Coordinates of C-alpha atoms in Angstrom, one line a residue:
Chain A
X1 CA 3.8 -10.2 -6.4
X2 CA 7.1 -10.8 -4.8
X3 CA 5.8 -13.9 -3.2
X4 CA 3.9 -15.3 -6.4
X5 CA 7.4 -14.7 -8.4
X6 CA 9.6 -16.7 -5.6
X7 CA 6.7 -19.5 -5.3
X8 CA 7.0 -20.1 -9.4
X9 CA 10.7 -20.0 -8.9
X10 CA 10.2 -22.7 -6.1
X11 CA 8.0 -24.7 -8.5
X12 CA 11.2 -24.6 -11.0
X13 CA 13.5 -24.9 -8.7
X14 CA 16.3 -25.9 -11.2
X15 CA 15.1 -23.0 -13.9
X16 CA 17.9 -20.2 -14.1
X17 CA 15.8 -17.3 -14.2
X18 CA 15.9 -13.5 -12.2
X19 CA 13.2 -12.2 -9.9
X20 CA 12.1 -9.7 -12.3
X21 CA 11.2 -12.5 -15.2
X22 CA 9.8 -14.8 -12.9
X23 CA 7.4 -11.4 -12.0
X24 CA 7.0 -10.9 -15.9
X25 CA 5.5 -14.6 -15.9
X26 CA 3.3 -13.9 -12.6
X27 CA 1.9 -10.7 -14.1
X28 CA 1.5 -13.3 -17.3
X29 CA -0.5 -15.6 -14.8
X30 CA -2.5 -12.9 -13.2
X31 CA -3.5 -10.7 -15.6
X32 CA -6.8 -12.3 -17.3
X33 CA -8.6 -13.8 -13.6
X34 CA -7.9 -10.0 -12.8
X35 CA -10.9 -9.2 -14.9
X36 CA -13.3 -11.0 -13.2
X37 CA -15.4 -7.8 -11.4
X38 CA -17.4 -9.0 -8.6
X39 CA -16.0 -11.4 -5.5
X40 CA -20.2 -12.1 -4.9
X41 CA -20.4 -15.2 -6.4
X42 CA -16.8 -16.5 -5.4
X43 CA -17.5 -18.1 -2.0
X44 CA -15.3 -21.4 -3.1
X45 CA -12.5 -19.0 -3.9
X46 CA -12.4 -18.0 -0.2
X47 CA -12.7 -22.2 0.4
X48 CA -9.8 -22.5 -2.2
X49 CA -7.6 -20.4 -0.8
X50 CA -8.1 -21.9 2.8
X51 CA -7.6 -24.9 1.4
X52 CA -4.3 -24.2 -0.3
X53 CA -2.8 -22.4 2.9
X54 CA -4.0 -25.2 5.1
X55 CA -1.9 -27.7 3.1
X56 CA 0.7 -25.4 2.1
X57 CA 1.8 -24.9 6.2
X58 CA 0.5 -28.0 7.4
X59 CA 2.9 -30.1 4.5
X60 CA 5.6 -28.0 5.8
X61 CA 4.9 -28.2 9.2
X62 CA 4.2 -32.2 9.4
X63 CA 7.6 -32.2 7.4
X64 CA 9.7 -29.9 10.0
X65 CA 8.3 -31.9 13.0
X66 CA 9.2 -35.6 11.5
X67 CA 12.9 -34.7 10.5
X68 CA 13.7 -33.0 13.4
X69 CA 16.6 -34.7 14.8
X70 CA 17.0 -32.3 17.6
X71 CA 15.7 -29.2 19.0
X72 CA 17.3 -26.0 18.1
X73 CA 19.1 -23.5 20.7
X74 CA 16.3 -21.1 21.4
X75 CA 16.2 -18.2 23.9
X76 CA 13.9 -16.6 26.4
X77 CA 15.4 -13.0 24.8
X78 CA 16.5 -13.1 21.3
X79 CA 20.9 -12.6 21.5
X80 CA 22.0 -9.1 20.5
X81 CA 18.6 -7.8 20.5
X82 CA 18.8 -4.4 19.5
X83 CA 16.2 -1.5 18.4
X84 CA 16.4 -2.9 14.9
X85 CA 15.7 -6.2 15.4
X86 CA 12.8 -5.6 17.9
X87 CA 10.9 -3.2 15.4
X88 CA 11.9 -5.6 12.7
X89 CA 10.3 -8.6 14.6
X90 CA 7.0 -6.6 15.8
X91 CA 6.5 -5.7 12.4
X92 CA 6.5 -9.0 10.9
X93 CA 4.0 -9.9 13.3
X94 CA 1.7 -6.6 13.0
X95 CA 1.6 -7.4 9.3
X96 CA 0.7 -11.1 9.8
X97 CA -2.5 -9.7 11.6
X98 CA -3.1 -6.5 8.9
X99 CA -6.9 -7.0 7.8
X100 CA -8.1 -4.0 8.9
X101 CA -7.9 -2.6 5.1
X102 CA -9.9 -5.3 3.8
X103 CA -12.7 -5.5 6.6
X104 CA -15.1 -2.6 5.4
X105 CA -15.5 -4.6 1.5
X106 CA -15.7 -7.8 3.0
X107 CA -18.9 -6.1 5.0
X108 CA -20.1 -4.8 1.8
X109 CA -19.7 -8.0 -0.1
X110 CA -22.2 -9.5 2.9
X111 CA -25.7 -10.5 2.8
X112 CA -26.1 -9.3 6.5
X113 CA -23.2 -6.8 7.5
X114 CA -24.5 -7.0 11.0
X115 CA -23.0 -10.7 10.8
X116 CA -19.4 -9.9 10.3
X117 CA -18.3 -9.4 14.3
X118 CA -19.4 -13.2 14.2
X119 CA -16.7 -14.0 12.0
X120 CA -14.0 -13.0 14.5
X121 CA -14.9 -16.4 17.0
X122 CA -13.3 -18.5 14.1
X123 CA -10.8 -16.1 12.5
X124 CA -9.3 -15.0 16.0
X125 CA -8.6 -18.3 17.4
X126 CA -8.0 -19.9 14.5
X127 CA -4.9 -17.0 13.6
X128 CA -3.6 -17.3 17.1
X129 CA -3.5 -20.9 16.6
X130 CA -1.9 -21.2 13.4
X131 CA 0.7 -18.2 14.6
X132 CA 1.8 -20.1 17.9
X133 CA 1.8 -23.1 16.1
X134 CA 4.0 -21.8 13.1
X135 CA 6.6 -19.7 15.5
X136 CA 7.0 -22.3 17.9
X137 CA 7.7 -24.8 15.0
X138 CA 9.9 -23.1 13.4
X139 CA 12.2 -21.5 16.0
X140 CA 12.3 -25.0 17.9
X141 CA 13.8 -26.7 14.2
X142 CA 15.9 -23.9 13.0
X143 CA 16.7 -21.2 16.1
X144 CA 18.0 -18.2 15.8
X145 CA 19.4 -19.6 12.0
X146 CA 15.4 -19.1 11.0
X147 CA 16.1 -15.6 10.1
X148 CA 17.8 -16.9 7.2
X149 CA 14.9 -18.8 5.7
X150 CA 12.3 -16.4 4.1
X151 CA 9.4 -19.6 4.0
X152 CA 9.0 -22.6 5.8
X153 CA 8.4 -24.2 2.8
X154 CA 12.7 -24.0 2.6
X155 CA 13.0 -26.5 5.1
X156 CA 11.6 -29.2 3.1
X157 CA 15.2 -30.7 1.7
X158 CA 15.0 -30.5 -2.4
X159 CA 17.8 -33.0 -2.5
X160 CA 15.6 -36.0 -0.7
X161 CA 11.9 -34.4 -1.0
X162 CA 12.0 -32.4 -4.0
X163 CA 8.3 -33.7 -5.2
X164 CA 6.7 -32.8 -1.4
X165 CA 8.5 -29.3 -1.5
X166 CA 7.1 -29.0 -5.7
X167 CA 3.8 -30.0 -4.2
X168 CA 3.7 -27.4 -1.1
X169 CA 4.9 -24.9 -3.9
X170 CA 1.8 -25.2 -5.9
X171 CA -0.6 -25.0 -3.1
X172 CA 1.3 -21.5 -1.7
X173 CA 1.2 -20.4 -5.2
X174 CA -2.8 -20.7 -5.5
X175 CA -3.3 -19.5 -2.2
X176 CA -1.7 -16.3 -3.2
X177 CA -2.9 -15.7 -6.6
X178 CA -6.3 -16.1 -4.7
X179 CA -5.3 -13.7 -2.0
X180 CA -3.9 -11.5 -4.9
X181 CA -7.2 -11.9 -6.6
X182 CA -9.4 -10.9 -3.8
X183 CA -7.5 -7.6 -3.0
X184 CA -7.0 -6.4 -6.4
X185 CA -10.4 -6.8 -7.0
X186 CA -11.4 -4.9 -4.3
X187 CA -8.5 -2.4 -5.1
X188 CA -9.5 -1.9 -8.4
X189 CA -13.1 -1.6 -8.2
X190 CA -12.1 1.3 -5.5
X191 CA -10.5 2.9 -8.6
X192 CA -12.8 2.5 -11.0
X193 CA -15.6 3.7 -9.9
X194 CA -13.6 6.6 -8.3
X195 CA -12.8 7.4 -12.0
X196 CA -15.7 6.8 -14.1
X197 CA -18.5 9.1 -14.1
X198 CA -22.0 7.4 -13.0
X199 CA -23.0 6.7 -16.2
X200 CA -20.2 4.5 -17.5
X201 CA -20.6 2.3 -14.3
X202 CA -22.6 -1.2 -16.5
X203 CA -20.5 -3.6 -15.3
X204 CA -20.5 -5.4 -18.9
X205 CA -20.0 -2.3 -20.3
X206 CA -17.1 -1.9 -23.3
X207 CA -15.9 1.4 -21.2
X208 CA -15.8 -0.1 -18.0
X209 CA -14.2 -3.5 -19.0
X210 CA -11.3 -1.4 -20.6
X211 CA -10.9 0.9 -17.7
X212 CA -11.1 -2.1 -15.6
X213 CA -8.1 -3.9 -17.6
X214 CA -6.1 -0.5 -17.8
X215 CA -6.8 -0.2 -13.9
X216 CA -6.1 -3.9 -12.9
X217 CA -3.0 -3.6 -15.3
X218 CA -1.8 -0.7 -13.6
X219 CA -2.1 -2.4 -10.4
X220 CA 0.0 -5.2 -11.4
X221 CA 2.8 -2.9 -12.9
X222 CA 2.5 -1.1 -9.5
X223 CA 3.4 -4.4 -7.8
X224 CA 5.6 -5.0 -10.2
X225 CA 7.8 -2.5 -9.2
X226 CA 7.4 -2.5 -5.2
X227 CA 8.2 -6.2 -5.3
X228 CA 11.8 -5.7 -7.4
X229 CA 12.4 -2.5 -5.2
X230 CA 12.0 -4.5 -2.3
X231 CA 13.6 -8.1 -3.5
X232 CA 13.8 -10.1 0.0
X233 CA 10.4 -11.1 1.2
X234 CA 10.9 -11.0 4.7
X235 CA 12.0 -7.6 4.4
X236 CA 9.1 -5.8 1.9
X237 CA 6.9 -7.5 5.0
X238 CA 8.5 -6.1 8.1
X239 CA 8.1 -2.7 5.5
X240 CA 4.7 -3.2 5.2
X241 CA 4.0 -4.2 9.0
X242 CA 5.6 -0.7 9.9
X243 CA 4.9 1.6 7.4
X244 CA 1.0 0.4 6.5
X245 CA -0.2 -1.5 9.8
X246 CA 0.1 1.2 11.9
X247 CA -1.9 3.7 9.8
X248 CA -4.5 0.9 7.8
X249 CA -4.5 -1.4 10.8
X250 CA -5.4 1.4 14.2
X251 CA -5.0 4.5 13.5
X252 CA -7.4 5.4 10.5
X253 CA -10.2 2.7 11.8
X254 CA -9.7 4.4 15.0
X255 CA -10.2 7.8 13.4
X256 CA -13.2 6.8 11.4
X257 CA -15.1 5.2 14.5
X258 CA -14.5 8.6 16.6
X259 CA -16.0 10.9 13.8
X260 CA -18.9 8.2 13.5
X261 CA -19.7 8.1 17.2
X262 CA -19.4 11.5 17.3
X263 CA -21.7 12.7 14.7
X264 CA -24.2 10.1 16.2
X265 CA -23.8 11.3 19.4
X266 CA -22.3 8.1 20.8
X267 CA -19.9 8.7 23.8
X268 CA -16.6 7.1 24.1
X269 CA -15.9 6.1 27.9
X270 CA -12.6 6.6 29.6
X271 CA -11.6 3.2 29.8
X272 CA -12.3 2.4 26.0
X273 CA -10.9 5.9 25.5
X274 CA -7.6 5.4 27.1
X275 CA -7.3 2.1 25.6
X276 CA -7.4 4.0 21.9
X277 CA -5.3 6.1 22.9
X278 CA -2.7 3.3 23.9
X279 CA -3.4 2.0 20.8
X280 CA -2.8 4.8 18.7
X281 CA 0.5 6.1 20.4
X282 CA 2.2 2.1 19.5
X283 CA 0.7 2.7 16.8
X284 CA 3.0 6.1 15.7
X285 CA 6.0 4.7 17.5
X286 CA 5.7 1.9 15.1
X287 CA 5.2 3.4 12.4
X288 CA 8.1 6.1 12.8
X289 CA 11.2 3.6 14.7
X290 CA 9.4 0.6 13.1
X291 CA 9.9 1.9 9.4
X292 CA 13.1 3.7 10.5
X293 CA 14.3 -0.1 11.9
X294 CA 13.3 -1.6 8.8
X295 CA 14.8 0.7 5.9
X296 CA 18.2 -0.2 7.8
X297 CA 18.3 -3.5 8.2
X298 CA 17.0 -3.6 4.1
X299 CA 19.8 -1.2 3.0
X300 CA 22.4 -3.9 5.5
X301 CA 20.8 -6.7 4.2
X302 CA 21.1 -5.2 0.3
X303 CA 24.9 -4.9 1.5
X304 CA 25.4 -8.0 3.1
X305 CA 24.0 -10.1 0.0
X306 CA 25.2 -7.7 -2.4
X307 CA 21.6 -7.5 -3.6
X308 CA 20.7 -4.2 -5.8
X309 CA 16.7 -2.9 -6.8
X310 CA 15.8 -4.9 -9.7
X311 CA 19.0 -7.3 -9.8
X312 CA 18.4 -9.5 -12.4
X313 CA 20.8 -12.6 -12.0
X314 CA 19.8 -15.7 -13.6
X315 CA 20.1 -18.6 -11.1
X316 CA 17.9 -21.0 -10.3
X317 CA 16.2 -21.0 -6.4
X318 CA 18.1 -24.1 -5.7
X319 CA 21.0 -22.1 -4.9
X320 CA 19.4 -19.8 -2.7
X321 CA 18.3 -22.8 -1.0
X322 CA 20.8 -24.6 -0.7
X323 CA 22.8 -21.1 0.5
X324 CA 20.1 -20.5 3.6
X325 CA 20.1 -24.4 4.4
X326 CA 24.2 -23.9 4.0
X327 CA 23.9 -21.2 6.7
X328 CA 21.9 -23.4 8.9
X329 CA 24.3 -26.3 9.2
X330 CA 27.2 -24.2 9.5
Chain B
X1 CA 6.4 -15.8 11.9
X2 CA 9.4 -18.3 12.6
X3 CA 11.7 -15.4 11.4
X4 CA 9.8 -13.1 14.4
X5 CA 10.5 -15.4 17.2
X6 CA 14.0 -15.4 16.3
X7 CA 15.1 -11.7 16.2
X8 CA 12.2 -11.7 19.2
X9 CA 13.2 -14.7 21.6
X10 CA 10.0 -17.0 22.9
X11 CA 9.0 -14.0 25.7
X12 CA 8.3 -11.2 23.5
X13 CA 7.4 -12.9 20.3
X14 CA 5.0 -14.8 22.1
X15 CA 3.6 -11.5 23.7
X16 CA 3.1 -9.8 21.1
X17 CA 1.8 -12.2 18.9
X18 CA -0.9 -13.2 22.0
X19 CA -1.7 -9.3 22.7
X20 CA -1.9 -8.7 18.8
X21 CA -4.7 -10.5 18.4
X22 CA -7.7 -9.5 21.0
X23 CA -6.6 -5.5 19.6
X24 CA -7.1 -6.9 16.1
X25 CA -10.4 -8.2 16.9
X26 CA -11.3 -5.3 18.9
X27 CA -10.3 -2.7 15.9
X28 CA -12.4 -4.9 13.5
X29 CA -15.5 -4.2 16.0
X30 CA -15.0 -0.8 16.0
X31 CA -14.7 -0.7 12.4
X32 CA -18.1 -3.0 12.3
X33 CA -19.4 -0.3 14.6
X34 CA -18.5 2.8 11.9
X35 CA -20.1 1.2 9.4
X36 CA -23.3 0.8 11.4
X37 CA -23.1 4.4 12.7
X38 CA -22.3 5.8 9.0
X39 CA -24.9 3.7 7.2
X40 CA -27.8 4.9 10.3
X41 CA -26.7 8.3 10.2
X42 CA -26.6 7.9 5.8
X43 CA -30.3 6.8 6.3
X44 CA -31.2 9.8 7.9
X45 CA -29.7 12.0 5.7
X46 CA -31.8 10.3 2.7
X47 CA -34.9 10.5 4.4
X48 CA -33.9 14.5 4.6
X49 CA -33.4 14.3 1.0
X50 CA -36.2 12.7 -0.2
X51 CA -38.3 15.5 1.8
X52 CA -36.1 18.1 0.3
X53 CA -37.3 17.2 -2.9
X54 CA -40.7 17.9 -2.4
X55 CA -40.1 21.4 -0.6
X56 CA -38.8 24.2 -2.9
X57 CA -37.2 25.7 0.3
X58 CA -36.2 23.1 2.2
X59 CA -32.9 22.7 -1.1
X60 CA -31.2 25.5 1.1
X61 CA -31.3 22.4 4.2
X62 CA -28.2 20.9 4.9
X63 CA -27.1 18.6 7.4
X64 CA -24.1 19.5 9.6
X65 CA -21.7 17.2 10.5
X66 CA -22.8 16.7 13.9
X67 CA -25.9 16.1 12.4
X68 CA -27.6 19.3 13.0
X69 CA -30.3 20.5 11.0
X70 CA -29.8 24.2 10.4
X71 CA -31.2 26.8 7.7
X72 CA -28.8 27.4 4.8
X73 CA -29.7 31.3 4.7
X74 CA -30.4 33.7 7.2
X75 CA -33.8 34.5 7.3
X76 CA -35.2 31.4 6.0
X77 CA -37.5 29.8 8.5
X78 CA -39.0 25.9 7.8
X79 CA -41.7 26.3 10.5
X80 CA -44.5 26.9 8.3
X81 CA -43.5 23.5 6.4
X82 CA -45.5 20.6 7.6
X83 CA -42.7 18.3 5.7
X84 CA -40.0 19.6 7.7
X85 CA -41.9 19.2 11.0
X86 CA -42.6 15.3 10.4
X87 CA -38.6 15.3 9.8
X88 CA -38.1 17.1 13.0
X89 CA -40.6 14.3 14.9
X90 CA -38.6 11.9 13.3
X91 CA -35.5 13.0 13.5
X92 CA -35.7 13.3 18.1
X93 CA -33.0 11.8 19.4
X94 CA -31.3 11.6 16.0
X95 CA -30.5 15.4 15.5
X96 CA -30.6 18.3 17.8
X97 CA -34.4 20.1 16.8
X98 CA -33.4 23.6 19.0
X99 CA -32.0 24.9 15.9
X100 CA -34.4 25.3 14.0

């Protein structure tokens, strides 16, 4: 929601309007494709969405690489690396990889479940790729000012490439309402059927559309409210990557396939079993210092931009931009 | 990811970001592998059911969770059931059969 709100803002750069309203408008934009019940028949909405990230990064990227004038002072250890900025860092990129949560429906939304560990030889490499590619990008154009920059869409100058930066803004903002679309479905469906007894449960059903726009509704509300809690993006992610990834991400699929082996009378060996465990303990240490690491630097950050929870101060996003692109040049 | 390798430096942003992704793949196996080992272990238990139905005893039947099959009262015995001895064929080296 948070991202969705700052990509319309980029879109109308030179609008004067606060995060919350630019969240009204994406709960606006989101609320009647959040009916739609089943992801089935929506293979080109997984296309679409590729699509739109694809050319989203790669405009951004291609842009970075031909204005770079000169490379940016980089270091083999990050200066006055503390606790806070370690667990801060890891968490960003635990939550870049968080799909755990998602795997099991995208199992059940398959013709052949067996079918899905095939997936991984394209995701796998193709994350990796486009991770290395983005970091090394980046931190080679801005340096150690990249913490500044919550996108990398910002380093596409409004003043001489407004319509490029416009254009990079529309295809982030369909990737996420796709992405948005795809896990509130999901989400939703999880609820509904939680909720309604057996009988209710005809898809065109009057009883189920309505619990399914009161559900869906209440989703977006929920958003609502984590993204204006949480109003820097780079922030509500490091969050998420410590306080979700470590339980959604290892621990609970971890948990689940020990019960299963167990009650099928599969045994785990002591290599595999060791490695579990390895990955369960970084799991808790990043989910206790990790979060710990993150509600600081929020709460300094808050501080430092004198930022409240649901600040509504109508500006448009060209002067945020032009204050992170101010902090790079100085 | 850019904001990562800052606060990281290039050595442990590009570790972590390299080790990240073989664990990630790994846990999506073993979540692959639940789902196999819950939807097996699911088909058992509805083949049990579908028996149950038929046999006016066999409703006091309940699978454990390690899978064991075990009489829901004391005292009731399943060996004169010819139903519940095709589930215990069927069920070797699904469920433990010793007891019964």
């Amino acid at each position: 929601m948070l991202a969705i709100s700052e990509s319309i803002s980029m879109i109308f750069y030179n609008t004067p309007l606060c995060t919350p309203l630019w969240a009204l408008v994406s709960i606006g934009l989101l609320i009647v494709p959040c009916q739609v019940q089943t992801l089935t028949e929506a293979t080109y909405l997984v296309w679409l969405n590729f699509f739109c990230i694809i050319m989203a990064v790669f405009m951004s990227l291609i842009y970075m690489v031909s204005h770079m004038d000169s490379i940016a002072v980089t270091f083999a250890f990050a200066e006055n690396l503390g606790w806070v900025s370690f667990f801060n860092g890891i968490s960003k990129i635990t939550f870049s990889y968080l799909g755990c949560y998602i795997y099991l429906e995208i199992m059940t939304e398959m013709k052949q479940p067996s079918e899905f560990p095939k997936a991984f030889s394209i995701a796998g490499p193709f994350q990796l790729g486009m991770y290395l590619l983005v970091g090394t990008v980046v931190y080679l154009t801005d340096g150690a000012n990249a913490v500044s920059k919550e996108m990398i869409l910002w380093d596409i100058s409004l003043d001489t490439d407004s319509i490029t930066f416009v254009i990079a803004s529309v295809f982030l903002l369909l990737h996420l309402i796709v992405a948005y679309l795809i896990k509130s479905t999901i989400l939703t469906r999880a609820i509904v059927v939680g909720l309604l007894p057996s009988k209710y449960k005809n898809a065109s059903g009057f009883r189920m559309r309505m619990s399914w726009f009161c559900v869906s509704g209440f989703i977006l509300v929920v958003a609502f409210i984590v993204s204006n809690a949480v109003p820097i993006f780079s922030k509500l992610t490091s969050l998420m990557g410590a306080l979700n990834a470590p339980l959604l991400g290892y621990v609970f699929p971890i948990c689940f396939t020990i019960g299963a082996r167990r009650s099928a009378k599969v045994v785990t060996g002591y290599f595999e079993g060791a490695l579990l465990i390895g990955i369960v303990s970084f799991a808790i240490i990043l989910l206790i210092a990790g979060t710990s690491a993150n509600i600081i630097s929020l709460l300094e950050n808050l501080k430092t931009f004198n930022q409240t929870p649901f600040q509504c101060v109508h500006e448009p996003f060209r002067i945020e931009w032009e204050k992170s692109n101010y902090n790079v040049s100085s | 990811m850019g904001i990562a390798f800052a606060q990281l430096g290039w050595v442990i942003a590009l570790f972590f970001v390299i080790i990240m992704c073989p664990i990630n793949i790994y846990i999506g196996m073993l979540l692959a592998e639940c789902r196999f080992l819950v939807s097996k272990l699911k088909k058992l238990f509805q083949t049990w059911s579908l028996i149950e139905f038929n046999d006016a005893d066999s409703s006091r039947l309940y699978i454990s969770r390690y899978g064991k099959v075990r009489n829901w009262k004391k005292g009731i015995h399943c060996s004169g059931s010819i139903h519940l001895l095709l589930v215990r064929i069927s069920c070797i080296g699904w469920v433990h059969a010793s007891d019964f």
